[in-house]
């Protein structure tokens, strides 16, 4: 992995030394929360995309999981994230903060552990394959149901929630698909294993309501961009057959960015290529994240501005 330092509880630790103990409760119970963030190359150096919203969601996820007090503020976490990008000399990268229950496994109350925080950053392109952005991907409807919101807390990016995604993604991959679409307990479309989903029908854009899915920050960016492009965006129930007959279906996520679905359950979607509205949104998104569009500058946090002096350990 192309990274040298990982931030752990306030110190920059060499990659090989950034380890946790086998008895860490987070490892046993999935009692951790995380973020996926991207930084992109711009004319003014690397910029983290929507850092404030990601730091806020991380802290909210920890709160939902049950942590009452955290030793870091959102601002401190944001500064640490920028430090990690800078000290690793990365111009564009994926950033993974993980806030986890530390201590000794053996007690399921979150109060029996203490919060710990690590932040890594590395180059990570093509989450859904090299040609995903251009050609679109193939998905299936998973045989696994997405979380019911009183079983797992779907607004929180809790590590344990991702066992559900692993079940679905593994099944899809073994069946030869690129991604799984998951239905909610009522049988309506929820989200993919690591992306939110959109449907285009007669020039209108639909997305499942937030009730049982992660409130994706890319989803929010896509909605803003789509509206700025003049499209109506409607949050609604979406059924499986509405996917099959859609003009376009696309997914959004930090890692995946914006990717069209060219086939679902062996049925061609639209003309079997990334659709024109998806392409238009992809273009604006790519220009926005690279700092080419003044109207979306507020989404960027430049890594080389207000530089602090991070603490290294050997
Ligand atoms: N739904 C789920 C279940 C999800 O995991 C993600 C992010 C999204 C929606 C989109 O959220 P946002 O990134 O804020 O637009 N999935 C992460 C990938 C997880 C992985 O390690 O794999 C991501 O894109 O960072």
Short mmCIF file of C-alpha atoms and ligand atoms in Angstrom, two decimals:
data_model
loop_
_atom_site.label_atom_id
_atom_site.label_comp_id
_atom_site.label_asym_id
_atom_site.label_seq_id
_atom_site.Cartn_x
_atom_site.Cartn_y
_atom_site.Cartn_z
CA UNK A 1 0.00 0.00 0.00
CA UNK A 2 1.33 3.36 -1.09
CA UNK A 3 1.29 5.12 2.27
CA UNK A 4 3.88 5.75 4.94
CA UNK A 5 2.14 7.11 8.02
CA UNK A 6 -1.11 6.36 9.78
CA UNK A 7 -2.49 8.79 12.35
CA UNK A 8 -3.29 6.96 15.58
CA UNK A 9 -4.67 8.81 18.59
CA UNK A 10 -2.84 12.01 17.82
CA UNK A 11 0.46 10.62 16.54
CA UNK A 12 1.71 9.74 13.08
CA UNK A 13 2.83 6.13 13.24
CA UNK A 14 4.80 4.30 10.55
CA UNK A 15 2.59 2.05 8.43
CA UNK A 16 4.03 -1.24 9.73
CA UNK A 17 3.65 -0.16 13.35
CA UNK A 18 0.02 0.95 13.08
CA UNK A 19 -1.43 -2.16 14.75
CA UNK A 20 -4.11 -2.97 17.32
CA UNK A 21 -4.27 -5.76 19.92
CA UNK A 22 -6.11 -9.01 19.18
CA UNK A 23 -8.40 -8.41 22.17
CA UNK A 24 -9.64 -5.06 20.84
CA UNK A 25 -13.45 -5.19 21.24
CA UNK A 26 -14.03 -3.43 17.90
CA UNK A 27 -12.47 -6.42 16.18
CA UNK A 28 -14.74 -8.88 17.99
CA UNK A 29 -18.06 -7.02 17.77
CA UNK A 30 -17.78 -4.52 14.90
CA UNK A 31 -18.05 -1.77 17.51
CA UNK A 32 -16.45 0.91 15.39
CA UNK A 33 -17.52 3.66 13.02
CA UNK A 34 -15.72 4.86 9.95
CA UNK A 35 -15.69 7.29 7.08
CA UNK A 36 -14.68 7.09 3.46
CA UNK A 37 -13.40 10.41 2.15
CA UNK A 38 -11.56 11.41 -0.99
CA UNK A 39 -8.98 14.08 -1.67
CA UNK A 40 -8.44 15.21 -5.25
CA UNK A 41 -5.69 16.99 -7.09
CA UNK A 42 -6.51 20.62 -7.88
CA UNK A 43 -4.58 23.61 -9.21
CA UNK A 44 -4.02 24.62 -5.56
CA UNK A 45 -2.75 21.23 -4.43
CA UNK A 46 -4.79 18.39 -2.92
CA UNK A 47 -8.25 19.24 -1.63
CA UNK A 48 -10.42 17.07 0.60
CA UNK A 49 -13.97 16.79 -0.70
CA UNK A 50 -16.70 17.79 1.79
CA UNK A 51 -14.45 17.29 4.80
CA UNK A 52 -16.78 19.05 7.22
CA UNK A 53 -19.72 16.79 6.36
CA UNK A 54 -17.59 13.65 6.68
CA UNK A 55 -16.15 14.71 10.06
CA UNK A 56 -19.65 15.51 11.25
CA UNK A 57 -21.00 12.14 10.11
CA UNK A 58 -18.12 10.32 11.82
CA UNK A 59 -18.84 12.00 15.14
CA UNK A 60 -22.59 11.44 14.72
CA UNK A 61 -21.99 7.76 13.94
CA UNK A 62 -19.96 7.44 17.15
CA UNK A 63 -22.76 9.11 19.07
CA UNK A 64 -25.36 6.77 17.55
CA UNK A 65 -23.21 3.77 18.47
CA UNK A 66 -23.27 5.00 22.06
CA UNK A 67 -20.03 6.85 22.71
CA UNK A 68 -20.92 9.79 24.96
CA UNK A 69 -17.69 11.73 25.04
CA UNK A 70 -14.98 11.83 22.41
CA UNK A 71 -11.51 13.18 23.05
CA UNK A 72 -11.44 14.89 19.61
CA UNK A 73 -13.56 17.64 18.13
CA UNK A 74 -14.71 17.62 14.52
CA UNK A 75 -12.16 20.36 13.85
CA UNK A 76 -9.31 18.32 15.32
CA UNK A 77 -10.36 15.31 13.26
CA UNK A 78 -10.48 17.48 10.12
CA UNK A 79 -7.00 18.85 10.79
CA UNK A 80 -5.66 15.34 11.37
CA UNK A 81 -7.21 14.16 8.08
CA UNK A 82 -5.44 16.94 6.18
CA UNK A 83 -2.18 16.15 8.00
CA UNK A 84 -2.37 12.51 6.91
CA UNK A 85 -2.81 13.46 3.25
CA UNK A 86 0.04 15.95 3.43
CA UNK A 87 2.65 13.89 5.30
CA UNK A 88 2.09 10.98 2.94
CA UNK A 89 2.69 13.24 -0.02
CA UNK A 90 -0.54 12.12 -1.68
CA UNK A 91 -2.11 14.32 -4.35
CA UNK A 92 -5.29 12.33 -4.76
CA UNK A 93 -6.32 9.60 -2.36
CA UNK A 94 -8.95 7.81 -0.34
CA UNK A 95 -9.01 8.59 3.39
CA UNK A 96 -10.26 6.18 6.04
CA UNK A 97 -10.84 7.43 9.58
CA UNK A 98 -11.88 4.59 11.90
CA UNK A 99 -13.11 5.38 15.39
CA UNK A 100 -13.21 2.18 17.38
CA UNK A 101 -13.98 0.68 20.76
CA UNK A 102 -10.66 0.00 22.42
CA UNK A 103 -9.98 -2.01 25.58
CA UNK A 104 -10.66 -5.69 26.24
CA UNK A 105 -13.27 -7.77 24.46
CA UNK A 106 -15.73 -9.50 26.76
CA UNK A 107 -18.24 -6.82 27.67
CA UNK A 108 -20.86 -5.64 25.22
CA UNK A 109 -21.51 -2.28 26.84
CA UNK A 110 -19.77 0.47 24.93
CA UNK A 111 -19.05 2.05 28.33
CA UNK A 112 -16.65 -0.80 29.07
CA UNK A 113 -14.29 0.44 26.36
CA UNK A 114 -12.66 3.68 25.34
CA UNK A 115 -12.80 5.38 21.95
CA UNK A 116 -9.67 5.27 19.81
CA UNK A 117 -9.15 6.85 16.40
CA UNK A 118 -6.99 5.96 13.44
CA UNK A 119 -6.76 7.71 10.06
CA UNK A 120 -5.15 6.21 6.98
CA UNK A 121 -4.90 7.56 3.43
CA UNK A 122 -3.83 5.79 0.26
CA UNK A 123 -4.22 5.91 -3.48
CA UNK A 124 -7.39 4.04 -4.38
CA UNK A 125 -8.89 4.32 -7.83
CA UNK A 126 -11.53 2.31 -9.64
CA UNK A 127 -13.58 0.96 -6.73
CA UNK A 128 -15.99 -0.76 -9.12
CA UNK A 129 -13.45 -1.72 -11.77
CA UNK A 130 -11.35 0.14 -14.28
CA UNK A 131 -14.06 0.76 -16.86
CA UNK A 132 -16.96 1.39 -14.47
CA UNK A 133 -17.18 5.15 -14.96
CA UNK A 134 -17.11 4.87 -18.73
CA UNK A 135 -19.00 1.71 -19.57
CA UNK A 136 -21.19 1.16 -16.54
CA UNK A 137 -21.45 -1.96 -14.42
CA UNK A 138 -23.62 -5.06 -14.02
CA UNK A 139 -25.59 -5.61 -10.81
CA UNK A 140 -28.01 -8.09 -9.34
CA UNK A 141 -30.69 -7.85 -6.68
CA UNK A 142 -29.18 -9.43 -3.62
CA UNK A 143 -30.82 -12.36 -1.90
CA UNK A 144 -29.86 -10.56 1.33
CA UNK A 145 -32.18 -7.82 2.67
CA UNK A 146 -30.85 -4.42 3.75
CA UNK A 147 -31.05 -3.44 7.40
CA UNK A 148 -34.30 -2.56 9.04
CA UNK A 149 -33.66 0.79 10.79
CA UNK A 150 -34.38 -0.54 14.26
CA UNK A 151 -32.09 -3.54 13.81
CA UNK A 152 -29.02 -1.67 12.64
CA UNK A 153 -28.67 2.10 12.77
CA UNK A 154 -28.61 2.84 9.08
CA UNK A 155 -27.64 6.53 9.39
CA UNK A 156 -24.45 5.57 11.18
CA UNK A 157 -21.48 4.15 9.33
CA UNK A 158 -20.97 1.42 11.91
CA UNK A 159 -18.39 -1.22 10.99
CA UNK A 160 -20.70 -4.03 12.14
CA UNK A 161 -23.33 -2.88 9.62
CA UNK A 162 -20.94 -3.89 6.88
CA UNK A 163 -21.26 -7.61 7.54
CA UNK A 164 -24.56 -7.19 5.66
CA UNK A 165 -22.71 -5.56 2.76
CA UNK A 166 -20.07 -8.30 2.79
CA UNK A 167 -22.75 -11.00 2.50
CA UNK A 168 -24.32 -9.27 -0.48
CA UNK A 169 -21.12 -8.21 -2.23
CA UNK A 170 -19.53 -11.65 -1.92
CA UNK A 171 -22.63 -13.34 -3.35
CA UNK A 172 -22.74 -10.86 -6.25
CA UNK A 173 -19.06 -11.16 -7.04
CA UNK A 174 -19.23 -14.97 -7.00
CA UNK A 175 -22.21 -14.81 -9.37
CA UNK A 176 -20.10 -12.66 -11.70
CA UNK A 177 -21.73 -9.26 -11.05
CA UNK A 178 -19.94 -6.04 -10.15
CA UNK A 179 -22.28 -4.90 -7.39
CA UNK A 180 -25.39 -5.89 -5.41
CA UNK A 181 -28.58 -3.87 -5.11
CA UNK A 182 -30.23 -4.45 -1.77
CA UNK A 183 -33.97 -4.23 -1.06
CA UNK A 184 -35.38 -3.08 2.26
CA UNK A 185 -37.61 -5.18 4.52
CA UNK A 186 -40.68 -4.02 2.55
CA UNK A 187 -39.12 -5.16 -0.71
CA UNK A 188 -38.36 -1.69 -2.08
CA UNK A 189 -34.95 -0.65 -3.37
CA UNK A 190 -32.67 0.57 -0.56
CA UNK A 191 -29.05 0.95 -1.66
CA UNK A 192 -26.01 -0.96 -2.85
CA UNK A 193 -23.35 -2.46 -0.60
CA UNK A 194 -21.32 0.76 -0.69
CA UNK A 195 -23.34 3.26 -2.76
CA UNK A 196 -26.67 5.05 -2.89
CA UNK A 197 -28.85 4.55 -5.94
CA UNK A 198 -30.65 6.78 -8.44
CA UNK A 199 -33.17 6.06 -11.18
CA UNK A 200 -33.82 8.26 -14.23
CA UNK A 201 -37.24 8.06 -15.81
CA UNK A 202 -38.61 10.52 -18.38
CA UNK A 203 -35.96 13.13 -17.46
CA UNK A 204 -36.80 13.00 -13.76
CA UNK A 205 -34.42 11.61 -11.18
CA UNK A 206 -35.61 9.40 -8.32
CA UNK A 207 -33.79 8.09 -5.27
CA UNK A 208 -35.00 5.99 -2.35
CA UNK A 209 -35.95 7.94 0.75
CA UNK A 210 -33.32 8.17 3.46
CA UNK A 211 -35.38 6.13 5.94
CA UNK A 212 -33.30 2.97 5.75
CA UNK A 213 -30.17 3.94 3.84
CA UNK A 214 -26.97 5.81 4.59
CA UNK A 215 -27.30 9.55 3.99
CA UNK A 216 -24.55 9.55 1.39
CA UNK A 217 -22.53 12.70 1.02
CA UNK A 218 -22.02 11.91 -2.67
CA UNK A 219 -25.80 11.38 -2.92
CA UNK A 220 -26.27 14.87 -1.50
CA UNK A 221 -23.71 16.29 -3.95
CA UNK A 222 -25.38 14.49 -6.87
CA UNK A 223 -28.78 15.90 -5.87
CA UNK A 224 -27.34 19.45 -5.75
CA UNK A 225 -25.63 19.00 -9.12
CA UNK A 226 -28.74 17.46 -10.73
CA UNK A 227 -30.91 20.33 -9.51
CA UNK A 228 -28.34 22.86 -10.72
CA UNK A 229 -28.51 21.14 -14.12
CA UNK A 230 -32.27 21.71 -14.08
CA UNK A 231 -33.50 18.23 -13.19
CA UNK A 232 -36.23 17.47 -10.72
CA UNK A 233 -35.04 15.07 -8.01
CA UNK A 234 -37.71 13.09 -6.17
CA UNK A 235 -37.24 10.86 -3.12
CA UNK A 236 -39.68 7.99 -3.41
CA UNK A 237 -40.30 4.29 -3.03
CA UNK A 238 -38.71 2.43 -5.93
CA UNK A 239 -39.66 -1.13 -6.79
CA UNK A 240 -37.49 -3.75 -8.38
CA UNK A 241 -39.40 -3.70 -11.69
CA UNK A 242 -39.05 0.08 -11.88
CA UNK A 243 -35.32 -0.49 -12.07
CA UNK A 244 -35.70 -2.88 -15.00
CA UNK A 245 -37.69 -0.35 -17.04
CA UNK A 246 -35.77 2.80 -16.05
CA UNK A 247 -34.10 4.98 -18.68
CA UNK A 248 -30.97 5.09 -16.53
CA UNK A 249 -29.86 3.75 -13.16
CA UNK A 250 -26.72 5.00 -11.47
CA UNK A 251 -25.06 4.75 -8.08
CA UNK A 252 -23.06 7.24 -6.03
CA UNK A 253 -20.49 6.92 -3.30
CA UNK A 254 -17.19 8.37 -2.21
CA UNK A 255 -15.20 5.35 -3.37
CA UNK A 256 -17.27 4.57 -6.49
CA UNK A 257 -18.00 8.23 -7.35
CA UNK A 258 -20.82 8.23 -9.93
CA UNK A 259 -21.29 5.02 -11.93
CA UNK A 260 -24.01 3.90 -14.33
CA UNK A 261 -25.65 0.46 -14.15
CA UNK A 262 -25.86 -0.99 -17.63
CA UNK A 263 -27.47 -4.27 -16.62
CA UNK A 264 -29.51 -5.49 -13.64
CA UNK A 265 -30.52 -9.15 -13.20
CA UNK A 266 -29.55 -9.88 -16.83
CA UNK A 267 -31.85 -7.10 -18.09
CA UNK A 268 -30.31 -4.30 -20.10
CA UNK A 269 -30.95 -0.86 -18.61
CA UNK A 270 -31.70 1.90 -21.13
CA UNK A 271 -29.45 1.41 -24.14
CA UNK A 272 -26.97 -0.66 -22.13
CA UNK A 273 -24.48 2.19 -21.78
CA UNK A 274 -23.93 4.89 -19.20
CA UNK A 275 -26.93 7.13 -19.86
CA UNK A 276 -26.73 10.83 -20.88
CA UNK A 277 -27.98 12.26 -17.59
CA UNK A 278 -25.53 10.08 -15.66
CA UNK A 279 -22.73 11.30 -17.94
CA UNK A 280 -23.74 14.94 -17.40
CA UNK A 281 -23.71 14.49 -13.61
CA UNK A 282 -20.40 12.57 -13.74
CA UNK A 283 -18.81 15.44 -15.66
CA UNK A 284 -19.92 18.13 -13.25
CA UNK A 285 -18.94 15.96 -10.28
CA UNK A 286 -15.42 15.37 -11.65
CA UNK A 287 -14.95 19.06 -12.39
CA UNK A 288 -16.29 20.03 -8.96
CA UNK A 289 -13.98 17.69 -7.01
CA UNK A 290 -10.96 18.92 -9.00
CA UNK A 291 -11.75 22.54 -8.17
CA UNK A 292 -12.68 23.59 -11.70
CA UNK A 293 -16.10 24.98 -10.84
CA UNK A 294 -16.31 28.13 -8.69
CA UNK A 295 -19.87 27.38 -7.56
CA UNK A 296 -18.74 24.21 -5.77
CA UNK A 297 -15.55 25.62 -4.19
CA UNK A 298 -17.25 25.47 -0.80
CA UNK A 299 -17.05 21.67 -0.99
CA UNK A 300 -13.23 21.70 -1.02
CA UNK A 301 -10.78 21.92 1.86
CA UNK A 302 -7.26 22.56 0.64
CA UNK A 303 -4.66 20.45 2.38
CA UNK A 304 -1.84 22.99 2.12
CA UNK A 305 -3.77 25.84 3.75
CA UNK A 306 -3.46 26.54 7.51
CA UNK A 307 -0.83 23.86 7.92
CA UNK A 308 -0.24 22.60 11.46
CA UNK A 309 2.86 20.74 12.67
CA UNK A 310 1.83 17.12 13.22
CA UNK A 311 3.49 14.93 15.80
CA UNK A 312 5.54 11.95 14.61
CA UNK A 313 6.62 8.96 16.64
CA UNK A 314 9.36 6.46 15.90
N1 LIG B 1 -24.33 3.44 1.23
C1 LIG B 1 -23.42 2.65 1.83
C2 LIG B 1 -23.87 1.40 2.46
C3 LIG B 1 -22.07 3.03 1.83
O1 LIG B 1 -21.17 2.26 2.43
C4 LIG B 1 -21.68 4.23 1.20
C5 LIG B 1 -20.22 4.62 1.17
C6 LIG B 1 -22.68 5.02 0.59
C7 LIG B 1 -23.99 4.59 0.65
C8 LIG B 1 -22.35 6.33 -0.04
O2 LIG B 1 -22.00 7.28 0.93
P1 LIG B 1 -21.02 8.50 0.59
O3 LIG B 1 -19.67 7.93 0.43
O4 LIG B 1 -21.14 9.40 1.78
O5 LIG B 1 -21.53 9.12 -0.64
N2 LIG B 1 -19.32 3.53 0.96
C9 LIG B 1 -17.89 3.62 1.20
C10 LIG B 1 -17.16 2.37 0.75
C11 LIG B 1 -16.97 1.39 1.81
C12 LIG B 1 -15.90 0.36 1.48
O6 LIG B 1 -14.90 0.36 2.18
O7 LIG B 1 -16.08 -0.40 0.54
C13 LIG B 1 -17.28 4.78 0.43
O8 LIG B 1 -17.68 5.03 -0.70
O9 LIG B 1 -16.34 5.39 0.97
#
